[in-house]
mmCIF file of C-alpha atoms and ligand atoms in Angstrom:
data_model
loop_
_atom_site.group_PDB
_atom_site.id
_atom_site.type_symbol
_atom_site.label_atom_id
_atom_site.label_comp_id
_atom_site.label_asym_id
_atom_site.label_seq_id
_atom_site.Cartn_x
_atom_site.Cartn_y
_atom_site.Cartn_z
ATOM 1 C CA MET A 497 168.599 -0.006 171.341
ATOM 2 C CA ARG A 498 168.319 -0.442 168.072
ATOM 3 C CA SER A 499 166.966 -3.891 166.567
ATOM 4 C CA ASP A 500 169.347 -4.539 164.375
ATOM 5 C CA PHE A 501 173.525 -4.379 163.868
ATOM 6 C CA LEU A 502 175.004 -1.558 162.467
ATOM 7 C CA PRO A 503 178.847 -2.209 161.182
ATOM 8 C CA PHE A 504 181.127 0.246 161.363
ATOM 9 C CA SER A 505 181.691 -0.240 157.468
ATOM 10 C CA LYS A 506 179.753 -1.925 154.432
ATOM 11 C CA PRO A 507 180.718 -1.798 150.962
ATOM 12 C CA SER A 508 177.668 -0.023 148.895
ATOM 13 C CA ILE A 509 177.436 -1.987 145.799
ATOM 14 C CA SER A 510 174.971 -1.411 143.169
ATOM 15 C CA GLU A 511 172.512 -3.893 140.919
ATOM 16 C CA ALA A 512 175.125 -2.434 138.042
ATOM 17 C CA GLU A 513 177.878 -3.481 138.799
ATOM 18 C CA ILE A 514 176.056 -6.790 139.853
ATOM 19 C CA ALA A 515 175.410 -6.989 136.783
ATOM 20 C CA ALA A 516 178.415 -5.710 135.390
ATOM 21 C CA VAL A 517 180.349 -8.841 136.895
ATOM 22 C CA ALA A 518 178.062 -11.284 135.259
ATOM 23 C CA GLU A 519 178.667 -8.976 132.229
ATOM 24 C CA VAL A 520 182.310 -10.404 132.175
ATOM 25 C CA LEU A 521 182.047 -13.180 133.612
ATOM 26 C CA ARG A 522 180.170 -14.305 130.360
ATOM 27 C CA SER A 523 181.977 -12.416 128.072
ATOM 28 C CA GLY A 524 185.002 -15.468 127.391
ATOM 29 C CA TRP A 525 187.761 -12.640 129.239
ATOM 30 C CA ILE A 526 187.537 -12.458 133.344
ATOM 31 C CA THR A 527 191.415 -11.974 134.097
ATOM 32 C CA THR A 528 193.425 -8.143 133.250
ATOM 33 C CA GLY A 529 192.100 -7.283 130.121
ATOM 34 C CA PRO A 530 189.766 -4.497 128.967
ATOM 35 C CA ASN A 531 188.337 -3.161 131.945
ATOM 36 C CA CYS A 532 191.616 -3.304 133.467
ATOM 37 C CA THR A 533 192.719 -0.940 130.857
ATOM 38 C CA ALA A 534 189.424 1.158 130.931
ATOM 39 C CA PHE A 535 189.210 1.488 134.796
ATOM 40 C CA GLU A 536 193.442 2.718 134.343
ATOM 41 C CA GLU A 537 191.940 5.303 132.328
ATOM 42 C CA ALA A 538 189.472 6.441 134.297
ATOM 43 C CA PHE A 539 190.960 6.596 137.277
ATOM 44 C CA GLN A 540 193.763 8.303 135.442
ATOM 45 C CA THR A 541 191.131 10.894 134.473
ATOM 46 C CA TYR A 542 189.366 11.484 137.531
ATOM 47 C CA CYS A 543 192.680 12.035 139.111
ATOM 48 C CA GLN A 544 193.625 14.055 136.960
ATOM 49 C CA ALA A 545 197.138 12.221 137.192
ATOM 50 C CA ALA A 546 199.582 11.611 134.577
ATOM 51 C CA GLY A 547 199.268 7.589 134.653
ATOM 52 C CA ALA A 548 197.833 4.924 136.824
ATOM 53 C CA VAL A 549 198.319 1.190 136.982
ATOM 54 C CA ALA A 550 195.999 -1.026 138.202
ATOM 55 C CA LEU A 551 196.903 -3.660 140.967
ATOM 56 C CA SER A 552 195.996 -6.840 142.910
ATOM 57 C CA SER A 553 196.354 -4.554 146.466
ATOM 58 C CA ALA A 554 197.677 -1.741 147.514
ATOM 59 C CA THR A 555 200.110 -3.763 149.812
ATOM 60 C CA ALA A 556 201.316 -5.075 146.368
ATOM 61 C CA GLY A 557 201.590 -2.111 144.963
ATOM 62 C CA MET A 558 203.644 -1.176 147.724
ATOM 63 C CA HIS A 559 205.762 -4.073 147.789
ATOM 64 C CA ILE A 560 206.965 -3.387 143.641
ATOM 65 C CA ALA A 561 207.564 0.210 144.554
ATOM 66 C CA LEU A 562 209.931 -1.035 147.461
ATOM 67 C CA LYS A 563 211.301 -3.135 144.745
ATOM 68 C CA ALA A 564 211.338 -0.735 142.074
ATOM 69 C CA LEU A 565 213.524 2.299 144.402
ATOM 70 C CA ASN A 566 216.268 -0.787 144.933
ATOM 71 C CA ILE A 567 214.941 -0.980 149.104
ATOM 72 C CA GLY A 568 217.338 -3.395 151.014
ATOM 73 C CA PRO A 569 219.396 -4.193 154.214
ATOM 74 C CA GLY A 570 221.014 -0.671 155.611
ATOM 75 C CA ASP A 571 218.245 1.649 154.038
ATOM 76 C CA GLU A 572 216.257 3.940 156.632
ATOM 77 C CA ILE A 573 212.246 4.512 155.772
ATOM 78 C CA ILE A 574 210.208 7.273 157.318
ATOM 79 C CA THR A 575 206.477 6.572 158.203
ATOM 80 C CA PRO A 576 204.384 6.617 160.921
ATOM 81 C CA SER A 577 203.627 4.029 163.228
ATOM 82 C CA LEU A 578 199.919 4.437 163.592
ATOM 83 C CA THR A 579 199.114 2.866 160.269
ATOM 84 C CA TRP A 580 197.655 -0.533 158.549
ATOM 85 C CA VAL A 581 200.549 -2.895 159.321
ATOM 86 C CA SER A 582 201.566 -3.573 155.434
ATOM 87 C CA THR A 583 203.405 -1.343 154.574
ATOM 88 C CA VAL A 584 206.221 -1.390 157.921
ATOM 89 C CA ASN A 585 206.128 -4.684 156.892
ATOM 90 C CA LEU A 586 207.041 -4.535 153.427
ATOM 91 C CA ILE A 587 210.229 -2.474 154.593
ATOM 92 C CA THR A 588 210.806 -5.521 157.196
ATOM 93 C CA LEU A 589 211.082 -7.992 154.725
ATOM 94 C CA ALA A 590 213.147 -6.058 152.289
ATOM 95 C CA GLY A 591 215.774 -5.829 155.333
ATOM 96 C CA ALA A 592 215.116 -2.627 155.258
ATOM 97 C CA THR A 593 214.303 -0.254 158.995
ATOM 98 C CA PRO A 594 211.320 1.765 159.778
ATOM 99 C CA ILE A 595 212.022 4.346 161.261
ATOM 100 C CA PHE A 596 208.377 6.075 162.672
ATOM 101 C CA ALA A 597 208.073 9.573 162.917
ATOM 102 C CA ASP A 598 205.298 11.247 165.374
ATOM 103 C CA ILE A 599 202.112 12.209 164.524
ATOM 104 C CA ASP A 600 200.372 15.361 164.767
ATOM 105 C CA LYS A 601 198.276 14.368 168.279
ATOM 106 C CA ASP A 602 194.779 15.915 166.214
ATOM 107 C CA THR A 603 195.282 14.435 162.657
ATOM 108 C CA LEU A 604 196.871 11.697 163.017
ATOM 109 C CA MET A 605 199.796 12.703 160.169
ATOM 110 C CA ILE A 606 203.265 13.400 159.813
ATOM 111 C CA SER A 607 204.583 16.179 158.917
ATOM 112 C CA ALA A 608 208.022 18.123 157.468
ATOM 113 C CA ASP A 609 208.604 19.252 161.099
ATOM 114 C CA THR A 610 208.153 15.116 162.258
ATOM 115 C CA VAL A 611 210.225 14.004 159.582
ATOM 116 C CA LYS A 612 212.834 16.860 159.197
ATOM 117 C CA PRO A 613 214.971 15.264 162.686
ATOM 118 C CA LEU A 614 214.817 11.367 161.495
ATOM 119 C CA ILE A 615 216.440 12.469 157.659
ATOM 120 C CA ASN A 616 220.323 10.998 157.662
ATOM 121 C CA GLU A 617 221.889 9.701 154.793
ATOM 122 C CA HIS A 618 220.822 5.841 155.043
ATOM 123 C CA THR A 619 217.096 7.768 154.684
ATOM 124 C CA LYS A 620 216.207 6.442 151.164
ATOM 125 C CA LEU A 621 212.491 7.077 151.388
ATOM 126 C CA ILE A 622 209.579 8.625 153.079
ATOM 127 C CA ILE A 623 206.269 7.166 152.923
ATOM 128 C CA PRO A 624 203.229 9.618 154.842
ATOM 129 C CA VAL A 625 200.121 8.504 155.315
ATOM 130 C CA HIS A 626 196.504 10.604 154.178
ATOM 131 C CA PHE A 627 194.872 9.693 156.658
ATOM 132 C CA ALA A 628 191.180 9.344 157.591
ATOM 133 C CA GLY A 629 190.258 10.969 154.145
ATOM 134 C CA ALA A 630 192.051 13.984 155.398
ATOM 135 C CA ALA A 631 194.792 15.164 152.518
ATOM 136 C CA LEU A 632 198.647 15.402 154.149
ATOM 137 C CA ASP A 633 200.422 18.337 153.971
ATOM 138 C CA LEU A 634 201.840 17.669 151.016
ATOM 139 C CA GLU A 635 204.136 21.020 150.102
ATOM 140 C CA PRO A 636 206.206 21.113 153.418
ATOM 141 C CA LEU A 637 206.744 17.557 153.121
ATOM 142 C CA ARG A 638 207.457 17.364 149.086
ATOM 143 C CA GLN A 639 210.204 20.665 149.350
ATOM 144 C CA LEU A 640 211.866 18.582 152.711
ATOM 145 C CA ALA A 641 212.300 15.197 150.543
ATOM 146 C CA ALA A 642 213.642 17.128 147.466
ATOM 147 C CA VAL A 643 215.994 19.484 149.207
ATOM 148 C CA ASN A 644 216.935 15.531 150.679
ATOM 149 C CA ASN A 645 217.165 14.098 147.669
ATOM 150 C CA ILE A 646 214.477 11.438 148.964
ATOM 151 C CA PRO A 647 211.515 10.446 147.271
ATOM 152 C CA LEU A 648 208.154 10.806 148.821
ATOM 153 C CA LEU A 649 205.137 7.958 147.971
ATOM 154 C CA GLU A 650 202.157 9.023 149.225
ATOM 155 C CA ASP A 651 200.003 6.029 151.240
ATOM 156 C CA ALA A 652 196.341 7.005 149.969
ATOM 157 C CA ALA A 653 194.812 3.978 151.009
ATOM 158 C CA HIS A 654 192.145 6.176 152.978
ATOM 159 C CA ALA A 655 192.494 9.540 150.338
ATOM 160 C CA ALA A 656 190.529 8.413 146.481
ATOM 161 C CA GLY A 657 188.731 11.818 145.859
ATOM 162 C CA SER A 658 190.229 13.832 148.555
ATOM 163 C CA GLU A 659 191.891 16.827 147.177
ATOM 164 C CA TYR A 660 194.998 19.147 148.765
ATOM 165 C CA LYS A 661 194.748 22.562 148.012
ATOM 166 C CA GLY A 662 192.462 21.903 145.182
ATOM 167 C CA THR A 663 194.049 19.397 143.321
ATOM 168 C CA LYS A 664 193.392 15.290 143.768
ATOM 169 C CA ILE A 665 195.453 13.800 145.650
ATOM 170 C CA GLY A 666 197.260 11.470 142.817
ATOM 171 C CA ALA A 667 197.475 14.256 140.593
ATOM 172 C CA SER A 668 200.883 14.493 141.221
ATOM 173 C CA GLY A 669 203.427 13.097 142.638
ATOM 174 C CA THR A 670 203.732 8.884 143.177
ATOM 175 C CA THR A 671 200.428 7.405 144.955
ATOM 176 C CA ILE A 672 199.075 4.054 146.068
ATOM 177 C CA PHE A 673 195.343 3.272 146.434
ATOM 178 C CA SER A 674 193.685 0.565 148.188
ATOM 179 C CA PHE A 675 190.284 -0.664 147.134
ATOM 180 C CA HIS A 676 190.384 -3.313 149.936
ATOM 181 C CA PRO A 677 185.901 -3.236 150.644
ATOM 182 C CA ILE A 678 186.265 -0.515 153.687
ATOM 183 C CA LYS A 679 187.999 1.528 151.818
ATOM 184 C CA ASN A 680 186.046 4.793 150.287
ATOM 185 C CA MET A 681 184.986 2.617 146.993
ATOM 186 C CA THR A 682 186.075 -0.857 146.717
ATOM 187 C CA CYS A 683 186.991 -3.888 143.814
ATOM 188 C CA GLY A 684 186.748 -6.447 146.975
ATOM 189 C CA GLU A 685 190.535 -6.526 146.539
ATOM 190 C CA GLY A 686 192.909 -4.049 144.416
ATOM 191 C CA GLY A 687 195.151 -1.430 144.229
ATOM 192 C CA MET A 688 195.835 1.567 141.822
ATOM 193 C CA PHE A 689 199.150 3.070 141.538
ATOM 194 C CA CYS A 690 199.771 6.825 139.969
ATOM 195 C CA SER A 691 203.367 7.894 139.312
ATOM 196 C CA ASP A 692 204.195 11.368 136.762
ATOM 197 C CA ASP A 693 207.260 9.740 136.811
ATOM 198 C CA GLY A 694 206.743 7.711 133.247
ATOM 199 C CA ARG A 695 210.292 5.308 134.244
ATOM 200 C CA PHE A 696 208.791 4.859 137.636
ATOM 201 C CA LEU A 697 205.397 3.747 136.287
ATOM 202 C CA ASP A 698 207.224 1.505 133.693
ATOM 203 C CA ARG A 699 208.496 -0.181 135.876
ATOM 204 C CA ILE A 700 205.970 -0.851 138.045
ATOM 205 C CA ARG A 701 203.598 -2.124 135.022
ATOM 206 C CA ARG A 702 206.715 -4.638 134.670
ATOM 207 C CA LEU A 703 206.692 -5.669 138.116
ATOM 208 C CA LYS A 704 202.943 -6.098 138.623
ATOM 209 C CA PHE A 705 203.516 -9.453 135.632
ATOM 210 C CA HIS A 706 206.168 -11.750 136.244
ATOM 211 C CA GLY A 707 208.828 -8.867 135.403
ATOM 212 C CA LEU A 708 207.447 -9.330 131.221
ATOM 213 C CA GLY A 709 207.714 -6.309 129.250
ATOM 214 C CA VAL A 710 203.550 -6.676 128.067
ATOM 215 C CA ASP A 711 200.670 -8.534 129.933
ATOM 216 C CA ALA A 712 198.357 -11.484 128.438
ATOM 217 C CA TYR A 713 195.594 -9.173 127.421
ATOM 218 C CA ASP A 714 198.749 -7.072 125.529
ATOM 219 C CA ARG A 715 199.729 -9.992 123.795
ATOM 220 C CA ASN A 716 196.602 -12.611 123.204
ATOM 221 C CA VAL A 717 194.121 -9.846 122.315
ATOM 222 C CA GLN A 718 195.638 -6.684 121.352
ATOM 223 C CA GLY A 719 198.498 -9.020 119.687
ATOM 224 C CA ARG A 720 201.240 -5.850 120.052
ATOM 225 C CA VAL A 721 204.354 -8.044 120.975
ATOM 226 C CA PRO A 722 203.838 -11.895 120.279
ATOM 227 C CA GLN A 723 206.754 -12.913 122.600
ATOM 228 C CA ALA A 724 207.114 -10.877 125.684
ATOM 229 C CA GLU A 725 210.056 -11.563 127.524
ATOM 230 C CA VAL A 726 211.398 -11.147 130.744
ATOM 231 C CA LEU A 727 213.382 -8.010 131.368
ATOM 232 C CA GLU A 728 213.917 -8.318 135.013
ATOM 233 C CA PRO A 729 212.154 -11.450 137.736
ATOM 234 C CA GLY A 730 208.998 -9.720 138.630
ATOM 235 C CA TYR A 731 205.684 -10.657 140.972
ATOM 236 C CA LYS A 732 201.968 -12.126 139.939
ATOM 237 C CA TYR A 733 199.924 -8.731 141.085
ATOM 238 C CA ASN A 734 197.761 -7.645 138.545
ATOM 239 C CA LEU A 735 194.249 -7.231 138.924
ATOM 240 C CA THR A 736 191.350 -9.117 137.633
ATOM 241 C CA ASP A 737 188.718 -7.667 134.910
ATOM 242 C CA ILE A 738 185.654 -9.000 137.811
ATOM 243 C CA ALA A 739 187.604 -6.574 139.944
ATOM 244 C CA ALA A 740 188.165 -3.832 137.411
ATOM 245 C CA VAL A 741 184.115 -3.667 136.324
ATOM 246 C CA ILE A 742 183.420 -3.303 140.411
ATOM 247 C CA GLY A 743 185.945 -0.538 140.212
ATOM 248 C CA ARG A 744 184.541 1.499 137.156
ATOM 249 C CA GLY A 745 181.372 1.288 138.707
ATOM 250 C CA GLN A 746 182.461 2.536 142.272
ATOM 251 C CA LEU A 747 184.353 5.369 140.354
ATOM 252 C CA ALA A 748 181.643 6.852 138.892
ATOM 253 C CA ARG A 749 180.174 6.619 141.977
ATOM 254 C CA LEU A 750 182.829 8.248 144.326
ATOM 255 C CA ASP A 751 181.763 11.913 144.393
ATOM 256 C CA GLY A 752 178.207 10.987 145.650
ATOM 257 C CA PHE A 753 180.084 8.419 148.556
ATOM 258 C CA ILE A 754 181.954 10.852 149.647
ATOM 259 C CA GLU A 755 178.904 13.601 149.498
ATOM 260 C CA LYS A 756 177.440 11.129 151.707
ATOM 261 C CA ARG A 757 179.788 10.593 153.692
ATOM 262 C CA THR A 758 180.074 13.935 154.161
ATOM 263 C CA ARG A 759 176.785 14.961 155.363
ATOM 264 C CA LEU A 760 177.033 11.866 158.175
ATOM 265 C CA ALA A 761 180.508 13.101 159.819
ATOM 266 C CA GLU A 762 178.999 16.601 160.022
ATOM 267 C CA ARG A 763 176.136 15.132 161.793
ATOM 268 C CA TYR A 764 178.340 12.924 164.036
ATOM 269 C CA LEU A 765 180.592 16.527 164.260
ATOM 270 C CA GLU A 766 177.313 18.426 165.579
ATOM 271 C CA LEU A 767 175.781 16.040 168.091
ATOM 272 C CA LEU A 768 179.476 14.834 169.183
ATOM 273 C CA ALA A 769 180.085 18.617 170.128
ATOM 274 C CA GLU A 770 178.028 18.227 173.460
ATOM 275 C CA VAL A 771 179.734 15.215 174.432
ATOM 276 C CA ASP A 772 182.375 16.059 176.378
ATOM 277 C CA GLU A 773 184.392 12.799 176.965
ATOM 278 C CA ILE A 774 184.485 12.396 173.136
ATOM 279 C CA SER A 775 187.394 14.522 170.920
ATOM 280 C CA PRO A 776 186.744 14.231 167.184
ATOM 281 C CA LEU A 777 190.008 14.463 164.773
ATOM 282 C CA LYS A 778 190.440 17.850 164.282
ATOM 283 C CA GLN A 779 190.628 19.110 160.330
ATOM 284 C CA PRO A 780 193.684 20.534 158.914
ATOM 285 C CA GLU A 781 193.520 23.944 158.613
ATOM 286 C CA TYR A 782 195.215 24.574 154.843
ATOM 287 C CA SER A 783 192.358 23.830 152.055
ATOM 288 C CA MET A 784 191.207 20.510 151.595
ATOM 289 C CA ARG A 785 188.859 18.200 150.091
ATOM 290 C CA HIS A 786 188.109 15.621 153.292
ATOM 291 C CA ALA A 787 186.899 12.159 151.746
ATOM 292 C CA TRP A 788 185.424 10.999 155.202
ATOM 293 C CA HIS A 789 186.718 7.377 154.982
ATOM 294 C CA LEU A 790 186.556 7.429 158.785
ATOM 295 C CA PHE A 791 185.126 8.912 161.675
ATOM 296 C CA ILE A 792 187.286 8.716 164.171
ATOM 297 C CA ILE A 793 186.845 9.770 168.260
ATOM 298 C CA ARG A 794 189.069 9.507 170.753
ATOM 299 C CA LEU A 795 188.741 8.847 174.265
ATOM 300 C CA LYS A 796 189.939 11.568 176.179
ATOM 301 C CA ASN A 797 189.470 10.279 179.718
ATOM 302 C CA ALA A 798 190.069 6.546 179.273
ATOM 303 C CA LYS A 799 193.089 5.338 181.256
ATOM 304 C CA THR A 800 194.167 2.181 179.655
ATOM 305 C CA ALA A 801 192.894 0.518 176.181
ATOM 306 C CA ALA A 802 191.484 -1.882 178.227
ATOM 307 C CA ASP A 803 189.156 1.098 178.689
ATOM 308 C CA ARG A 804 188.555 1.978 174.809
ATOM 309 C CA GLN A 805 188.187 -1.570 174.981
ATOM 310 C CA ASN A 806 185.488 -2.136 177.080
ATOM 311 C CA PHE A 807 183.351 1.382 175.079
ATOM 312 C CA MET A 808 183.742 -0.244 171.773
ATOM 313 C CA ALA A 809 182.195 -4.258 173.677
ATOM 314 C CA ALA A 810 179.274 -1.767 175.193
ATOM 315 C CA LEU A 811 178.800 -0.158 171.875
ATOM 316 C CA LYS A 812 178.282 -3.768 170.698
ATOM 317 C CA GLU A 813 176.012 -5.065 173.184
ATOM 318 C CA ARG A 814 173.436 -1.861 171.829
ATOM 319 C CA ASN A 815 174.000 -3.548 168.245
ATOM 320 C CA ILE A 816 176.741 -0.811 167.037
ATOM 321 C CA GLY A 817 179.676 -1.802 165.486
ATOM 322 C CA THR A 818 183.461 -0.170 165.704
ATOM 323 C CA GLY A 819 186.728 0.077 164.117
ATOM 324 C CA LEU A 820 189.900 0.500 165.271
ATOM 325 C CA HIS A 821 192.509 2.404 162.883
ATOM 326 C CA PHE A 822 195.545 1.252 164.069
ATOM 327 C CA LYS A 823 197.055 -0.119 167.294
ATOM 328 C CA ALA A 824 200.334 1.507 166.301
ATOM 329 C CA VAL A 825 202.580 -0.925 164.654
ATOM 330 C CA HIS A 826 205.859 -0.141 166.725
ATOM 331 C CA GLU A 827 203.121 -1.441 169.698
ATOM 332 C CA GLN A 828 202.507 -4.450 168.056
ATOM 333 C CA LYS A 829 204.429 -7.972 168.997
ATOM 334 C CA PHE A 830 206.929 -8.665 166.841
ATOM 335 C CA TYR A 831 208.051 -4.748 166.466
ATOM 336 C CA ARG A 832 207.953 -4.086 170.150
ATOM 337 C CA GLU A 833 210.181 -6.852 170.242
ATOM 338 C CA SER A 834 212.578 -6.469 166.941
ATOM 339 C CA LEU A 835 213.122 -2.348 167.495
ATOM 340 C CA LYS A 836 212.519 -2.156 171.605
ATOM 341 C CA LEU A 837 212.197 1.395 170.987
ATOM 342 C CA LYS A 838 212.554 3.745 174.068
ATOM 343 C CA PRO A 839 208.803 4.409 175.204
ATOM 344 C CA GLY A 840 207.998 7.899 175.036
ATOM 345 C CA LEU A 841 209.938 8.250 171.580
ATOM 346 C CA LEU A 842 206.035 8.862 169.884
ATOM 347 C CA PRO A 843 204.037 10.312 172.299
ATOM 348 C CA ALA A 844 201.307 11.110 170.482
ATOM 349 C CA THR A 845 201.213 8.522 168.546
ATOM 350 C CA ALA A 846 200.879 6.494 172.044
ATOM 351 C CA TRP A 847 198.339 8.498 173.198
ATOM 352 C CA ASN A 848 196.135 8.382 170.393
ATOM 353 C CA SER A 849 196.988 4.398 169.889
ATOM 354 C CA GLU A 850 195.492 3.804 173.326
ATOM 355 C CA ARG A 851 192.539 5.918 172.838
ATOM 356 C CA ILE A 852 191.075 6.081 169.311
ATOM 357 C CA CYS A 853 187.880 4.276 167.652
ATOM 358 C CA SER A 854 185.929 4.779 164.034
ATOM 359 C CA LEU A 855 182.573 4.789 164.379
ATOM 360 C CA PRO A 856 180.104 3.564 161.277
ATOM 361 C CA LEU A 857 180.450 5.632 158.863
ATOM 362 C CA PHE A 858 179.881 4.109 155.279
ATOM 363 C CA PRO A 859 177.403 5.446 152.519
ATOM 364 C CA ASP A 860 174.411 3.900 152.803
ATOM 365 C CA MET A 861 173.647 4.527 155.951
ATOM 366 C CA ASN A 862 171.472 7.435 157.083
ATOM 367 C CA LEU A 863 171.133 10.536 159.139
ATOM 368 C CA GLY A 864 169.220 8.634 161.655
ATOM 369 C CA ASP A 865 171.968 5.575 162.051
ATOM 370 C CA VAL A 866 174.228 8.638 163.316
ATOM 371 C CA ASP A 867 171.806 9.089 166.684
ATOM 372 C CA ASP A 868 171.260 5.756 167.190
ATOM 373 C CA VAL A 869 175.200 5.560 167.816
ATOM 374 C CA VAL A 870 175.417 8.922 169.698
ATOM 375 C CA ASP A 871 172.703 8.405 171.754
ATOM 376 C CA ALA A 872 174.195 4.423 172.601
ATOM 377 C CA ILE A 873 177.874 6.220 172.911
ATOM 378 C CA LYS A 874 175.907 8.627 175.852
ATOM 379 C CA GLU A 875 174.793 5.735 177.612
ATOM 380 C CA VAL A 876 178.040 3.983 177.661
ATOM 381 C CA LEU A 877 179.572 6.982 178.804
ATOM 382 C CA VAL A 878 177.309 7.798 182.139
HETATM 383 C C1 PLP B 1165 194.095 -0.449 153.857
HETATM 384 C C2 PLP B 1165 195.298 0.435 154.189
HETATM 385 C C3 PLP B 1165 196.546 -0.267 153.206
HETATM 386 C C4 PLP B 1165 196.693 -1.458 152.292
HETATM 387 O O1 PLP B 1165 195.980 -1.813 151.287
HETATM 388 P P1 PLP B 1165 195.406 -2.632 150.975
HETATM 389 O O2 PLP B 1165 194.551 -3.027 149.626
HETATM 390 O O3 PLP B 1165 194.713 -3.859 151.566
HETATM 391 O O4 PLP B 1165 196.732 -3.724 150.671
HETATM 392 C C5 PLP B 1165 197.860 0.745 152.696
HETATM 393 N N1 PLP B 1165 197.682 1.720 153.780
HETATM 394 C C6 PLP B 1165 196.764 1.827 154.792
HETATM 395 C C7 PLP B 1165 197.331 3.585 155.830
HETATM 396 C C8 PLP B 1165 195.836 1.502 154.773
HETATM 397 O O5 PLP B 1165 194.824 1.908 155.057
#
């Protein structure tokens, strides 16, 4: 058994990033400023996006995106249930109704096939999730959205650096990334909104900062417009320069992170192929670059979520950390009681929600750590 605890995720922060933060702190400008602008430009270039707006979190971006799309009571928004709770919470807080599309049992992603039957005259938006670092099958989803004249907002919290058919996620359409510490790159907390719709971008830029036409850096340093006015009531979701300078450093290392994650994931796949009880996710068949945000397995023979709980606890006793991404949203207390969905409505979601488990995967791990995890799994499963 290993002597030290292996967490399931850990950010990789370099000395250069630490020094860059110190420099920002000494510079006299610590909130939204030149580092945010440089981070937005670098991220836009990396993704080949038409435009990018830095935000305090992906959740913040999702909030103001719903606002910009005038989502409200009576509206239905199609999204998966096997996702992080933030999107469904925001839909609910906006007074709209989340409509859950079931996922593919082995990629955990919704598709044009599962979304199509749910579209009706109340459907105002589709929010699919690029899951675990894999890319959604965007072409059929985009076509379905276009035919029905419904916007598509991609949750790309797991997909910084992912590619679909040779193109970076974020290069087209409207996409929201997260830089929470467990994601593929981090800046403490932060997010990025990318869109090829210039008016949507302008609206996000305005809503993220009090509804002002320009932000404090524009006013005080760039001196563009001396008196910015409130054009509409807005929020306070700007990123600080302290965070942005970390994001700049992380973005420069993102491809290296993904290469490392890929090597670790390949080792897991090779070793776990011999473990009958464990079913890793399958990789989609269309061409894509997997960013390997998470390495998710399913306990095929688990009969209840308690079996999975015991498995995770037994690994913890052996100094192996695990994560759970995610417990289905419709199975959580508030949504169970308010939505009262018919049992059996989302079979692939429910099956996975009870059996998934995320194994340790982060760039500073080594192949020996993967061996430790698989050894511990074999011990626990006998
Ligand atoms: C992390 C995550 C979010 C939220 O990102 P924040 O930056 O923490 O707000 C949204 N969706 C998914 C699928 C996530 O994993």
